[in-house]
mmCIF file of C-alpha atoms and ligand atoms in Angstrom:
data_model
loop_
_atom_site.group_PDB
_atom_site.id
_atom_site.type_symbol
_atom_site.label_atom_id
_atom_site.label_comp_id
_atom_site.label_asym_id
_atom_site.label_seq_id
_atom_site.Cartn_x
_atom_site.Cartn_y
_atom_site.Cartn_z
ATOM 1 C CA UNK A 272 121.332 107.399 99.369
ATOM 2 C CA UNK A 273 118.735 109.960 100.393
ATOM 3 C CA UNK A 274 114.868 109.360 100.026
ATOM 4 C CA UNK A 275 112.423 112.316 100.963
ATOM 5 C CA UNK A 276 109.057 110.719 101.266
ATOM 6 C CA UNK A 277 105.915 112.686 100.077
ATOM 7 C CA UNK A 278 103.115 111.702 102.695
ATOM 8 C CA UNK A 279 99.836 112.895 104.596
ATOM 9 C CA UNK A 280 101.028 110.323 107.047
ATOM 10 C CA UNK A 281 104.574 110.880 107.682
ATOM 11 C CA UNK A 282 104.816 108.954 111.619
ATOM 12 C CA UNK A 283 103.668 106.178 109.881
ATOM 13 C CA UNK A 284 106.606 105.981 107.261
ATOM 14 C CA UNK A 285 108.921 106.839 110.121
ATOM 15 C CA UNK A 286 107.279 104.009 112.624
ATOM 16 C CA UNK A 287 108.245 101.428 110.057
ATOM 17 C CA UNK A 288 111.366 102.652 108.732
ATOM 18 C CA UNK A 289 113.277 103.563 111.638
ATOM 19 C CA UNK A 290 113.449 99.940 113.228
ATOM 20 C CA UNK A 291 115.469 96.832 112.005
ATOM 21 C CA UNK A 292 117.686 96.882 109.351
ATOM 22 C CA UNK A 293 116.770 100.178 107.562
ATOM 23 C CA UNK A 294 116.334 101.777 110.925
ATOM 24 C CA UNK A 295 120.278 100.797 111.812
ATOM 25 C CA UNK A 296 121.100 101.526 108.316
ATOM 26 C CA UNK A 297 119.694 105.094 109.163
ATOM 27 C CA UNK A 298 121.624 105.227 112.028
ATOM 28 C CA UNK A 299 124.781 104.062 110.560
ATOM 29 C CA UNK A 300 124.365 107.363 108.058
ATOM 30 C CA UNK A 301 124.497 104.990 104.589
ATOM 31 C CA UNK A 302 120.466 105.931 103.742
ATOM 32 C CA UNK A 303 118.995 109.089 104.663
ATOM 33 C CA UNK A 304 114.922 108.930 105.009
ATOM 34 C CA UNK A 305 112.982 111.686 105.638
ATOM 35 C CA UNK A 306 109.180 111.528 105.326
ATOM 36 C CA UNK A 307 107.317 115.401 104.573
ATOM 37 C CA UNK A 308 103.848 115.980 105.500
ATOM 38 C CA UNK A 309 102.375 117.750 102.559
ATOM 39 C CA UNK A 310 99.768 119.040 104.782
ATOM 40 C CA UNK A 311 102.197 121.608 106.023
ATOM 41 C CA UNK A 312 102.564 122.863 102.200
ATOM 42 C CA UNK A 313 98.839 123.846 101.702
ATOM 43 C CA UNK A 314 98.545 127.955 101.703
ATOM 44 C CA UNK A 315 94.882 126.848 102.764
ATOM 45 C CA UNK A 316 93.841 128.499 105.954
ATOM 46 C CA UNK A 317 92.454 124.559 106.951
ATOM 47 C CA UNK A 318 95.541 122.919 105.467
ATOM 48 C CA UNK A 319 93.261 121.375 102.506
ATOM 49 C CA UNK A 320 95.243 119.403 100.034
ATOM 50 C CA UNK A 321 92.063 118.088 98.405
ATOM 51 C CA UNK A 322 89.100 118.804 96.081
ATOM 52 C CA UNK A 323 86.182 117.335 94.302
ATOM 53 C CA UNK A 324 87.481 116.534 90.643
ATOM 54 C CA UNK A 325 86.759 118.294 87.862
ATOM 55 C CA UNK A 326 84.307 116.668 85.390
ATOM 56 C CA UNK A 327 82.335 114.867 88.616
ATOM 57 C CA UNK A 328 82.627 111.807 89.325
ATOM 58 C CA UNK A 329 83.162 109.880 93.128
ATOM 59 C CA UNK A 330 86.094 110.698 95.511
ATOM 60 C CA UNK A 331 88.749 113.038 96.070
ATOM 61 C CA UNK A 332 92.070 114.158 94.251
ATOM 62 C CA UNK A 333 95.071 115.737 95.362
ATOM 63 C CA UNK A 334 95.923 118.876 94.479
ATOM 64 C CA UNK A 335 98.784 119.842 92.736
ATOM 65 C CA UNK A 336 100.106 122.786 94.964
ATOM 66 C CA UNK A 337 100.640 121.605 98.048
ATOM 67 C CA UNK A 338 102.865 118.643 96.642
ATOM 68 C CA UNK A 339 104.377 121.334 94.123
ATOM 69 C CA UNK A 340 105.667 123.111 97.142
ATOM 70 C CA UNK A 341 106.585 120.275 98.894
ATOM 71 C CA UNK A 342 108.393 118.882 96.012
ATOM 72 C CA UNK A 343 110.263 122.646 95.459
ATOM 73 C CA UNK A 344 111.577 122.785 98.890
ATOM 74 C CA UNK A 345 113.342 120.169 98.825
ATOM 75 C CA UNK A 346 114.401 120.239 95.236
ATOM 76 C CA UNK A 347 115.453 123.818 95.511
ATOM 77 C CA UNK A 348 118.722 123.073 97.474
ATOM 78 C CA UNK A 349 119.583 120.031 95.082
ATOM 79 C CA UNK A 350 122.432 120.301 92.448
ATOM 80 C CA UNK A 351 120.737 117.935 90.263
ATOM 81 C CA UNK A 352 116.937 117.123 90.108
ATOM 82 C CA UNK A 353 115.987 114.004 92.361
ATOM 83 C CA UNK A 354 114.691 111.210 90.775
ATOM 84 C CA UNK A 355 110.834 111.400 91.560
ATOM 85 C CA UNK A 356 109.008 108.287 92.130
ATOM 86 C CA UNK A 357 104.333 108.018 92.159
ATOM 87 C CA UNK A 358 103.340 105.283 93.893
ATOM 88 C CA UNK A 359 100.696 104.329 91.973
ATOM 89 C CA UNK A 360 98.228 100.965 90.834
ATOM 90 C CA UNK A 361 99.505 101.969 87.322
ATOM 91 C CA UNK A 362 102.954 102.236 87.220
ATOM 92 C CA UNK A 363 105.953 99.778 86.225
ATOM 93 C CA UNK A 364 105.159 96.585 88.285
ATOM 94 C CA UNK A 365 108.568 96.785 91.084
ATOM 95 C CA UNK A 366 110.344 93.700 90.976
ATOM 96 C CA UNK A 367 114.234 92.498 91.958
ATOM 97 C CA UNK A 368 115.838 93.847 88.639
ATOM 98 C CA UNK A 369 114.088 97.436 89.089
ATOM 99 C CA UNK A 370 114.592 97.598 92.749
ATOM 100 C CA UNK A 371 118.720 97.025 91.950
ATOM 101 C CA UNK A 372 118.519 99.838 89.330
ATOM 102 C CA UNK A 373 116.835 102.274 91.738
ATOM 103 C CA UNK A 374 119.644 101.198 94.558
ATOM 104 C CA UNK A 375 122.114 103.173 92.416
ATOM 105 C CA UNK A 376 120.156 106.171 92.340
ATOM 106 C CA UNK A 377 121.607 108.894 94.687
ATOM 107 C CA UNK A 378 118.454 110.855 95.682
ATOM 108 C CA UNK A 379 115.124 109.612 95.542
ATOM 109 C CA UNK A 380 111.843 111.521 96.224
ATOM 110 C CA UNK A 381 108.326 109.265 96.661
ATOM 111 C CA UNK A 382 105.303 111.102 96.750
ATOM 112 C CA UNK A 383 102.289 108.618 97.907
ATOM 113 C CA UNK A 384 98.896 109.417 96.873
ATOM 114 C CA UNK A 385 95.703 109.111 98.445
ATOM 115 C CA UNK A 386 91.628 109.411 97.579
ATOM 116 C CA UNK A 387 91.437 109.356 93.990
ATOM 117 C CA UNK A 388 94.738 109.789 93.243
ATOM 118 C CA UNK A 389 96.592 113.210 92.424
ATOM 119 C CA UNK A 390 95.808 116.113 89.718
ATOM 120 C CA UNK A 391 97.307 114.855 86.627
ATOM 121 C CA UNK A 392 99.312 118.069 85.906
ATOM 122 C CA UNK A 393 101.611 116.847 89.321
ATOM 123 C CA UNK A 394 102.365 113.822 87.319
ATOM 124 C CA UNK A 395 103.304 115.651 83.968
ATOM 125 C CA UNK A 396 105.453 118.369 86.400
ATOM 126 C CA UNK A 397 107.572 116.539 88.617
ATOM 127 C CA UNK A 398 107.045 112.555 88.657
ATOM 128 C CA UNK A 399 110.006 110.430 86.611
ATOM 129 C CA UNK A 400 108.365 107.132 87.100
ATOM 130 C CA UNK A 401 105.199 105.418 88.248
ATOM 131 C CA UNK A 402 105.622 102.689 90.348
ATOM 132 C CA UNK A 403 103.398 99.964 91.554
ATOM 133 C CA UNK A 404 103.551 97.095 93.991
ATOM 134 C CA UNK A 405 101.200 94.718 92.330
ATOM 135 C CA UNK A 406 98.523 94.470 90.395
ATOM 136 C CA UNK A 407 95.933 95.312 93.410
ATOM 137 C CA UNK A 408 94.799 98.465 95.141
ATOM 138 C CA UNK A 409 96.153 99.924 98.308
ATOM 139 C CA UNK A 410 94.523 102.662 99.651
ATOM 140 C CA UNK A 411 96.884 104.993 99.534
ATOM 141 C CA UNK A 412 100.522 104.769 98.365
ATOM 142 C CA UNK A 413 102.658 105.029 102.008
ATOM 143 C CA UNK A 414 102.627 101.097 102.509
ATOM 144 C CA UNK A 415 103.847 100.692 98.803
ATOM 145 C CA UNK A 416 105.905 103.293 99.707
ATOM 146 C CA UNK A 417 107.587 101.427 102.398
ATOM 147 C CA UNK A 418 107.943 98.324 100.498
ATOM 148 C CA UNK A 419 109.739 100.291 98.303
ATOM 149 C CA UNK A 420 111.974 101.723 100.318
ATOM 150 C CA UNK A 421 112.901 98.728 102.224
ATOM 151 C CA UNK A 422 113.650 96.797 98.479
ATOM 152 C CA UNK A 423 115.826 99.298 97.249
ATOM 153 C CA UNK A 424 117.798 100.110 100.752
ATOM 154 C CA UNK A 425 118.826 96.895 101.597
ATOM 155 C CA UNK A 426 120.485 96.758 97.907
ATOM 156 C CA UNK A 427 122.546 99.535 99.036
ATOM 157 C CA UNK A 428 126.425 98.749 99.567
ATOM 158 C CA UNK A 429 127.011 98.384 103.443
ATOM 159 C CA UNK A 430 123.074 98.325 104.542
ATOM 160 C CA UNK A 431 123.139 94.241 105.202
ATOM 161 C CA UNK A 432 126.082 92.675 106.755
ATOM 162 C CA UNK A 433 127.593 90.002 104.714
ATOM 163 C CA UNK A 434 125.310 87.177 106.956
ATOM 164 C CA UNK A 435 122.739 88.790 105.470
ATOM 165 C CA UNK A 436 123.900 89.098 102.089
ATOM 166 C CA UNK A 437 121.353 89.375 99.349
ATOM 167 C CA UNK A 438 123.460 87.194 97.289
ATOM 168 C CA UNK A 439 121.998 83.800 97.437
ATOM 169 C CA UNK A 440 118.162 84.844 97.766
ATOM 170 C CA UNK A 441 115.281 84.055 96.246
ATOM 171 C CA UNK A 442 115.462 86.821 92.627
ATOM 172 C CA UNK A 443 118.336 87.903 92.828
ATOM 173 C CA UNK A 444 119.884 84.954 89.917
ATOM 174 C CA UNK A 445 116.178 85.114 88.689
ATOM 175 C CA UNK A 446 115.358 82.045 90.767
ATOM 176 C CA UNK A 447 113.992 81.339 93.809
ATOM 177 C CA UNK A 448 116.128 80.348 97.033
ATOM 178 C CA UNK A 449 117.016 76.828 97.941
ATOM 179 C CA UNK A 450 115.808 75.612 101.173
ATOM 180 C CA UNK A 451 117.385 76.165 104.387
ATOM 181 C CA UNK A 452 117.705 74.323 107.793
ATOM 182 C CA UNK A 453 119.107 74.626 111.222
ATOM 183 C CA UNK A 454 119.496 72.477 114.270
ATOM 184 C CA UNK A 455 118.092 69.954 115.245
ATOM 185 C CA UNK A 456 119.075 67.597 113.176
ATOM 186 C CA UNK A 457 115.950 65.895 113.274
ATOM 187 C CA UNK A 458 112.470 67.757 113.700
ATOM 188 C CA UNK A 459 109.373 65.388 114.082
ATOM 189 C CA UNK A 460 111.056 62.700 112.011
ATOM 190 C CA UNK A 461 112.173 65.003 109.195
ATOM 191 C CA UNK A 462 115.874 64.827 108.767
ATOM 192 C CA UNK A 463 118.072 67.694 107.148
ATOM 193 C CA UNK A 464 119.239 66.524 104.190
ATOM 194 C CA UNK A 465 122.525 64.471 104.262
ATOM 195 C CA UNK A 466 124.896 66.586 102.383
ATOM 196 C CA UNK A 467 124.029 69.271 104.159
ATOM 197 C CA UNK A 468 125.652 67.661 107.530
ATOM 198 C CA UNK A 469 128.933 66.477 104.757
ATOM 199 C CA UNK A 470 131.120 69.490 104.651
ATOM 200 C CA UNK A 471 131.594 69.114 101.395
ATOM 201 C CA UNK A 472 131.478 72.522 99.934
ATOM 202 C CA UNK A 473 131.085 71.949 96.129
ATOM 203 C CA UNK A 474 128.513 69.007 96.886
ATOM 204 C CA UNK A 475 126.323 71.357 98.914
ATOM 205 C CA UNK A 476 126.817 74.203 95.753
ATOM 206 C CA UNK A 477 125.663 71.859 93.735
ATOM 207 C CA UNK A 478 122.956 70.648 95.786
ATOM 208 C CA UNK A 479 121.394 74.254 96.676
ATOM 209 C CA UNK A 480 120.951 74.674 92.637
ATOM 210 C CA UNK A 481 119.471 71.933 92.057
ATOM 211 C CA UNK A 482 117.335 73.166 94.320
ATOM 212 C CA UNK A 483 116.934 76.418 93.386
ATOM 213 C CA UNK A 484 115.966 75.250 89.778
ATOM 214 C CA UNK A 485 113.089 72.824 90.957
ATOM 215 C CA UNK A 486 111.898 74.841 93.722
ATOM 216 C CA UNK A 487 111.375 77.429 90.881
ATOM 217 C CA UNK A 488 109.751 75.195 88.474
ATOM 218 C CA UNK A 489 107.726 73.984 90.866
ATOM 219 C CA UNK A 490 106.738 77.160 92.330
ATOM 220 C CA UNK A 491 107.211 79.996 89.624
ATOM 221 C CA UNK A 492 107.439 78.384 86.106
ATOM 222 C CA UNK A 493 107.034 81.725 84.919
ATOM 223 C CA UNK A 494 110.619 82.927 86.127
ATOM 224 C CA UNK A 495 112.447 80.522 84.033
ATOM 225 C CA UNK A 496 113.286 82.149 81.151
ATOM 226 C CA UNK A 497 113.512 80.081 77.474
ATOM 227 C CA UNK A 498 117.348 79.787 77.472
ATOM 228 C CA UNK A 499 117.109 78.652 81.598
ATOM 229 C CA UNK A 500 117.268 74.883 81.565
ATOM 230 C CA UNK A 501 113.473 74.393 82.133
HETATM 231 N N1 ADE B 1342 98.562 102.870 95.544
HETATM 232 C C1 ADE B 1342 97.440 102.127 95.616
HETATM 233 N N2 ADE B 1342 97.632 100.886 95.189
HETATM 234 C C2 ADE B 1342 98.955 100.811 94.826
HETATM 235 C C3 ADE B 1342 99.780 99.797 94.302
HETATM 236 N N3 ADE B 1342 99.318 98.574 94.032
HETATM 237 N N4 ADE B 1342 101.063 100.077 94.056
HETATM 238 C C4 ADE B 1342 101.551 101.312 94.304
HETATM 239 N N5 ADE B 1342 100.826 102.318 94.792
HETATM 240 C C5 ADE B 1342 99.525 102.078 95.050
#
């Protein structure tokens, strides 16, 4: 997979993204990130990529040429049209089920907004999908950006090592994880549960969810679904 990141703050997509898992994933050649600094786009003499908006009003917008250009060179020497991604407080809210579908998705190109947002016309031109990380605002779309990119990439075959499979975690069956212990055995009087320490495989299946189901009605009621026992 291959994601060009759109950015006025590329070392900080690349600080984050080239350690741990994606970083090795990176190395290991299975996701390509590159971040762009749009800055280096703008035919302005100061490398502007702003102006006051049309209409008034408080703030800032992007303008729609520098990312145009941006968004052209790397598009130019592409067979077929990368799926463009805005980060933005008023796109489609990410969760597990969207992240998977965007996993599958060979190229990917996130451009991550800033001020008051970008010229509308950018939107209309290039952008396939607005995304957002919650309902809250950032200021400024690279840390959405990165929790983006981290969601999707470890859903890519070969990125986590089948320890880390993303198999048994909390969303991925729609409920939350079951809990989880290590040695000691004992920790300030609180013993691991007893069938844990059995070896009996189906026992502990069954066991983790059971789990999984109360943890989630206790937790997130809103994640069990009508026909989910509830
Ligand atoms: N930019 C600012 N706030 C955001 C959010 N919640 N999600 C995605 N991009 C954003």
């Amino acid at each position: 997979m291959i994601i060009d990141i759109l950015t006025l703050f590329p070392e900080m997509m690349d600080a984050v993204l080239g350690e741990s898992i994606i970083g090795r994933a990176q190395q290991k050649g299975i996701v390509e990130i590159k971040s762009h600094n749009i800055r280096d786009f703008s035919t302005d003499k100061h490398r502007r990529v702003d102006d006051y908006p049309y209409g008034g009003g408080k703030g800032m917008v992007m303008q729609p040429g520098p990312i145009y250009n941006a968004y052209r060179s790397i598009a130019n020497g592409c067979e077929k049209k990368p799926f463009v991604i805005y980060m933005s407080p008023q796109g489609k809210v990410l969760n597990q089920a969207l992240a998977g579908e965007l996993s599958k998705l060979e190229h990917i190109i996130i451009l991550c907004g800033h001020y008051e947002g970008v010229d509308e016309r950018i939107i209309e031109e290039i952008v396939d999908m607005e995304v957002s990380i919650g309902d809250y605002v950032l200021t400024g779309g690279e840390i959405p950006a990165m929790v983006l990119c981290d969601c999707v990439c470890r859903l890519v075959p070969g990125v986590l090592s089948s320890e880390e499979s993303f198999l048994d975690e909390s969303h991925y069956s729609g409920l939350l994880e079951y809990p989880q212990y290590t040695r000691p055995p004992e920790f300030l009087g609180r013993k691991v549960p007893e069938v844990l320490l059995s070896g009996h495989h189906e026992n502990i299946a069954k066991w983790r969810r059971e789990q999984s189901v109360l943890r989630t009605r206790a937790k997130r009621p809103d994640l069990l679904e009508e026909d989910l026992i509830k």
